[in-house]
């Protein structure tokens, strides 16, 4: 009997908890209940939620509560209806098809609104899948990050990742999300500043072509005026400038910056210098605002609730490096998934190389294509100066080879000795390649310069004007042979090797001569062997020129 009474009491208590929660009204029929059920609160199993009136500045419900005292400002507790059983997840949508090469690269920033985020994982992921970012900065996300990433990869086919550098769960920052199937994570970190805020950065390299950039995200302190944001902008840009010294790639800065487009802090990002708050401000880099660039007639639309101000930005670096000039689209997305912010995106049709990288790449490809021609020209130059008379040793060796070939015909070979002599005399003469030391050094110097340029071109901020060595011996078109047999090539290479081992020249002196380059070559490549040869030559009293400037340095104005 007592068991029946206890069971009945528990059932009554459960009904009260789920239906009225000690006198709480039911959430059914409250303002925006359908929206809360489908988006804001998701598959809630907790007994309490807090609804808000239509007139509230932030009408988003507080979800997943266990007590009625946890409502935020303007929230009114109500009893959430439904079962207490395990929620049934909606079926997974099919994975999205892969992006066709050549499509725009989309950068997105979206503040997820950390309050109630734990109950909005699925709607948030659905919205991210709708926007399809390749790289994104996500403010206001704490312990929910792992759940969001797991669901996102479950839906997308395991193509997303977060940059892992730094204590991202301990600061109010903007985590960097990227397509791991298209971008490779090189390095990342987090740098904190005032009031528990931080700036995230991640060096990402595109797998398709090796293009590299720095994605950065931040979320300065809210609601304290623009002066606080100005200090944050100053700190963030100087921090990223130091990062850029180690990783010389252009920057995409994204985040909820908690201030409007017309405020001095944002003008500072766009222009690099501004007079405000009784002093002069100057930062080491400038940016292009993706939205304002394409919508100059409306640069400051609302991105939070319905407030007439914009807080969220996607900035592409303009100086001293530039991400690219082919900005094709920028959107401010509708509010969704329970966030009080609207996402902002910027699409680049193609991410251009910096001016320096483009020039170096063009120069690099040109020299790569000409490198093979130079090898052919070198061989042609060698054949052009082959001596007409063979040395006696070569003649004797050739006669021995011919006579040995005849003798392999057998002792009964009917051919007379006269025929053998005629064959020896008529056989083509072998020639010995002879090059001067200067010519050999020019060949090796040209090859060394090619290797240097191939190693150094990628990632340089500004190209260096490299003076070409005197390679006129390669450019004589009359030296191009119509054909060159494999035996000839082998003989040329063998003769080159013999010349390198000529008597009277020590390996240290020879190494010093090979790696030595003049001051105007502009090659910044110094290998370990070159440095070792430098030491050996110095010990032997051989003069050695000073190394040329580092090609990664900028040219003086």
Short mmCIF file of N, CA and C in Angstrom, two decimals, residues 355-420:
data_model
loop_
_atom_site.label_atom_id
_atom_site.label_comp_id
_atom_site.label_asym_id
_atom_site.label_seq_id
_atom_site.Cartn_x
_atom_site.Cartn_y
_atom_site.Cartn_z
N UNK A 355 51.90 41.89 -53.81
CA UNK A 355 52.62 42.39 -54.98
C UNK A 355 54.01 41.78 -55.06
N UNK A 356 54.67 41.68 -53.90
CA UNK A 356 56.00 41.09 -53.90
C UNK A 356 55.98 39.62 -54.25
N UNK A 357 55.01 38.90 -53.67
CA UNK A 357 54.92 37.47 -53.97
C UNK A 357 54.58 37.23 -55.42
N UNK A 358 53.70 38.05 -55.98
CA UNK A 358 53.32 37.85 -57.39
C UNK A 358 54.50 38.06 -58.32
N UNK A 359 55.27 39.13 -58.06
CA UNK A 359 56.42 39.39 -58.91
C UNK A 359 57.46 38.29 -58.79
N UNK A 360 57.68 37.85 -57.56
CA UNK A 360 58.66 36.78 -57.35
C UNK A 360 58.20 35.47 -57.98
N UNK A 361 56.90 35.20 -57.87
CA UNK A 361 56.39 33.98 -58.48
C UNK A 361 56.57 34.01 -59.99
N UNK A 362 56.26 35.16 -60.60
CA UNK A 362 56.42 35.27 -62.04
C UNK A 362 57.89 35.08 -62.43
N UNK A 363 58.76 35.73 -61.68
CA UNK A 363 60.19 35.59 -61.96
C UNK A 363 60.65 34.15 -61.75
N UNK A 364 60.12 33.53 -60.71
CA UNK A 364 60.50 32.15 -60.39
C UNK A 364 60.08 31.20 -61.52
N UNK A 365 58.86 31.31 -61.99
CA UNK A 365 58.39 30.43 -63.04
C UNK A 365 59.18 30.64 -64.33
N UNK A 366 59.50 31.89 -64.62
CA UNK A 366 60.28 32.17 -65.82
C UNK A 366 61.65 31.49 -65.75
N UNK A 367 62.28 31.59 -64.60
CA UNK A 367 63.61 31.00 -64.48
C UNK A 367 63.55 29.48 -64.42
N UNK A 368 62.48 28.96 -63.87
CA UNK A 368 62.34 27.50 -63.89
C UNK A 368 62.28 26.98 -65.32
N UNK A 369 61.48 27.66 -66.14
CA UNK A 369 61.35 27.21 -67.53
C UNK A 369 62.65 27.39 -68.30
N UNK A 370 63.41 28.43 -67.93
CA UNK A 370 64.67 28.67 -68.65
C UNK A 370 65.81 27.81 -68.13
N UNK A 371 65.61 27.23 -66.95
CA UNK A 371 66.69 26.44 -66.36
C UNK A 371 67.04 25.24 -67.25
N UNK A 372 66.04 24.57 -67.75
CA UNK A 372 66.29 23.43 -68.63
C UNK A 372 66.99 23.88 -69.91
N UNK A 373 66.58 25.05 -70.42
CA UNK A 373 67.22 25.56 -71.62
C UNK A 373 68.70 25.87 -71.36
N UNK A 374 68.99 26.36 -70.18
CA UNK A 374 70.38 26.67 -69.86
C UNK A 374 71.24 25.40 -69.82
N UNK A 375 70.65 24.33 -69.33
CA UNK A 375 71.39 23.06 -69.33
C UNK A 375 71.71 22.65 -70.76
N UNK A 376 70.70 22.73 -71.64
CA UNK A 376 70.91 22.38 -73.04
C UNK A 376 71.97 23.29 -73.67
N UNK A 377 71.89 24.60 -73.36
CA UNK A 377 72.85 25.54 -73.91
C UNK A 377 74.26 25.24 -73.42
N UNK A 378 74.35 24.82 -72.16
CA UNK A 378 75.67 24.48 -71.61
C UNK A 378 76.29 23.31 -72.38
N UNK A 379 75.47 22.29 -72.60
CA UNK A 379 75.98 21.15 -73.35
C UNK A 379 76.32 21.54 -74.78
N UNK A 380 75.50 22.40 -75.36
CA UNK A 380 75.78 22.85 -76.72
C UNK A 380 77.08 23.64 -76.77
N UNK A 381 77.29 24.50 -75.77
CA UNK A 381 78.53 25.25 -75.71
C UNK A 381 79.73 24.32 -75.62
N UNK A 382 79.59 23.22 -74.87
CA UNK A 382 80.69 22.28 -74.72
C UNK A 382 81.01 21.60 -76.05
N UNK A 383 79.99 21.17 -76.77
CA UNK A 383 80.23 20.49 -78.04
C UNK A 383 80.82 21.43 -79.08
N UNK A 384 80.54 22.72 -78.91
CA UNK A 384 81.04 23.69 -79.88
C UNK A 384 82.56 23.80 -79.85
N UNK A 385 83.15 23.57 -78.71
CA UNK A 385 84.59 23.72 -78.56
C UNK A 385 85.32 22.39 -78.39
N UNK A 386 84.70 21.31 -78.83
CA UNK A 386 85.39 20.02 -78.76
C UNK A 386 86.61 20.05 -79.68
N UNK A 387 87.78 19.64 -79.21
CA UNK A 387 88.98 19.62 -80.07
C UNK A 387 88.82 18.62 -81.19
N UNK A 388 89.40 18.94 -82.35
CA UNK A 388 89.27 18.08 -83.52
C UNK A 388 90.16 16.84 -83.41
N UNK A 389 91.28 16.96 -82.70
CA UNK A 389 92.21 15.82 -82.58
C UNK A 389 92.04 15.17 -81.23
N UNK A 390 91.99 13.86 -81.25
CA UNK A 390 91.89 13.11 -80.01
C UNK A 390 93.27 12.96 -79.41
N UNK A 391 93.31 12.75 -78.13
CA UNK A 391 94.58 12.40 -77.50
C UNK A 391 94.96 10.98 -77.89
N UNK A 392 96.25 10.68 -77.75
CA UNK A 392 96.73 9.36 -78.14
C UNK A 392 96.08 8.27 -77.32
N UNK A 393 95.87 8.57 -76.05
CA UNK A 393 95.25 7.55 -75.19
C UNK A 393 93.86 7.21 -75.64
N UNK A 394 93.07 8.22 -76.04
CA UNK A 394 91.73 7.95 -76.52
C UNK A 394 91.75 7.12 -77.80
N UNK A 395 92.71 7.44 -78.71
CA UNK A 395 92.81 6.71 -79.97
C UNK A 395 93.12 5.24 -79.71
N UNK A 396 94.11 4.98 -78.81
CA UNK A 396 94.49 3.60 -78.51
C UNK A 396 93.31 2.85 -77.88
N UNK A 397 92.62 3.49 -76.98
CA UNK A 397 91.48 2.83 -76.35
C UNK A 397 90.40 2.51 -77.36
N UNK A 398 90.18 3.40 -78.31
CA UNK A 398 89.17 3.15 -79.32
C UNK A 398 89.59 1.98 -80.23
N UNK A 399 90.88 1.93 -80.61
CA UNK A 399 91.33 0.82 -81.47
C UNK A 399 91.20 -0.51 -80.74
N UNK A 400 91.54 -0.53 -79.46
CA UNK A 400 91.40 -1.77 -78.69
C UNK A 400 89.95 -2.21 -78.67
N UNK A 401 89.03 -1.26 -78.51
CA UNK A 401 87.61 -1.62 -78.46
C UNK A 401 87.14 -2.19 -79.79
N UNK A 402 87.55 -1.58 -80.91
CA UNK A 402 87.13 -2.07 -82.22
C UNK A 402 87.72 -3.44 -82.51
N UNK A 403 89.01 -3.58 -82.23
CA UNK A 403 89.64 -4.88 -82.50
C UNK A 403 89.03 -5.96 -81.60
N UNK A 404 88.70 -5.63 -80.40
CA UNK A 404 88.06 -6.61 -79.51
C UNK A 404 86.71 -7.01 -80.06
N UNK A 405 85.98 -6.06 -80.65
CA UNK A 405 84.68 -6.37 -81.24
C UNK A 405 84.84 -7.35 -82.40
N UNK A 406 85.90 -7.14 -83.23
CA UNK A 406 86.14 -8.05 -84.35
C UNK A 406 86.55 -9.43 -83.87
N UNK A 407 87.40 -9.45 -82.84
CA UNK A 407 87.88 -10.75 -82.34
C UNK A 407 86.77 -11.58 -81.75
N UNK A 408 85.67 -10.91 -81.27
CA UNK A 408 84.54 -11.68 -80.71
C UNK A 408 83.81 -12.45 -81.78
N UNK A 409 84.13 -12.17 -83.06
CA UNK A 409 83.52 -12.93 -84.15
C UNK A 409 84.05 -14.36 -84.25
N UNK A 410 85.13 -14.65 -83.55
CA UNK A 410 85.66 -16.03 -83.55
C UNK A 410 86.99 -16.10 -84.29
N UNK A 411 87.75 -17.18 -84.05
CA UNK A 411 89.07 -17.34 -84.67
C UNK A 411 88.97 -17.57 -86.17
N UNK A 412 87.86 -18.11 -86.63
CA UNK A 412 87.68 -18.41 -88.05
C UNK A 412 87.09 -17.24 -88.83
N UNK A 413 87.08 -16.03 -88.18
CA UNK A 413 86.51 -14.86 -88.87
C UNK A 413 87.28 -14.62 -90.16
N UNK A 414 86.64 -14.67 -91.33
CA UNK A 414 87.33 -14.57 -92.61
C UNK A 414 87.78 -13.15 -92.94
N UNK A 415 87.37 -12.12 -92.15
CA UNK A 415 87.72 -10.76 -92.50
C UNK A 415 89.22 -10.53 -92.32
N UNK A 416 89.88 -9.99 -93.29
CA UNK A 416 91.33 -9.76 -93.19
C UNK A 416 91.63 -8.62 -92.22
N UNK A 417 92.91 -8.57 -91.83
CA UNK A 417 93.34 -7.51 -90.91
C UNK A 417 93.13 -6.13 -91.52
N UNK A 418 93.21 -6.06 -92.87
CA UNK A 418 93.03 -4.78 -93.54
C UNK A 418 91.64 -4.18 -93.27
N UNK A 419 90.61 -5.07 -93.23
CA UNK A 419 89.25 -4.59 -92.95
C UNK A 419 89.14 -4.00 -91.55
N UNK A 420 89.83 -4.65 -90.60
CA UNK A 420 89.81 -4.13 -89.23
C UNK A 420 90.44 -2.75 -89.17
#
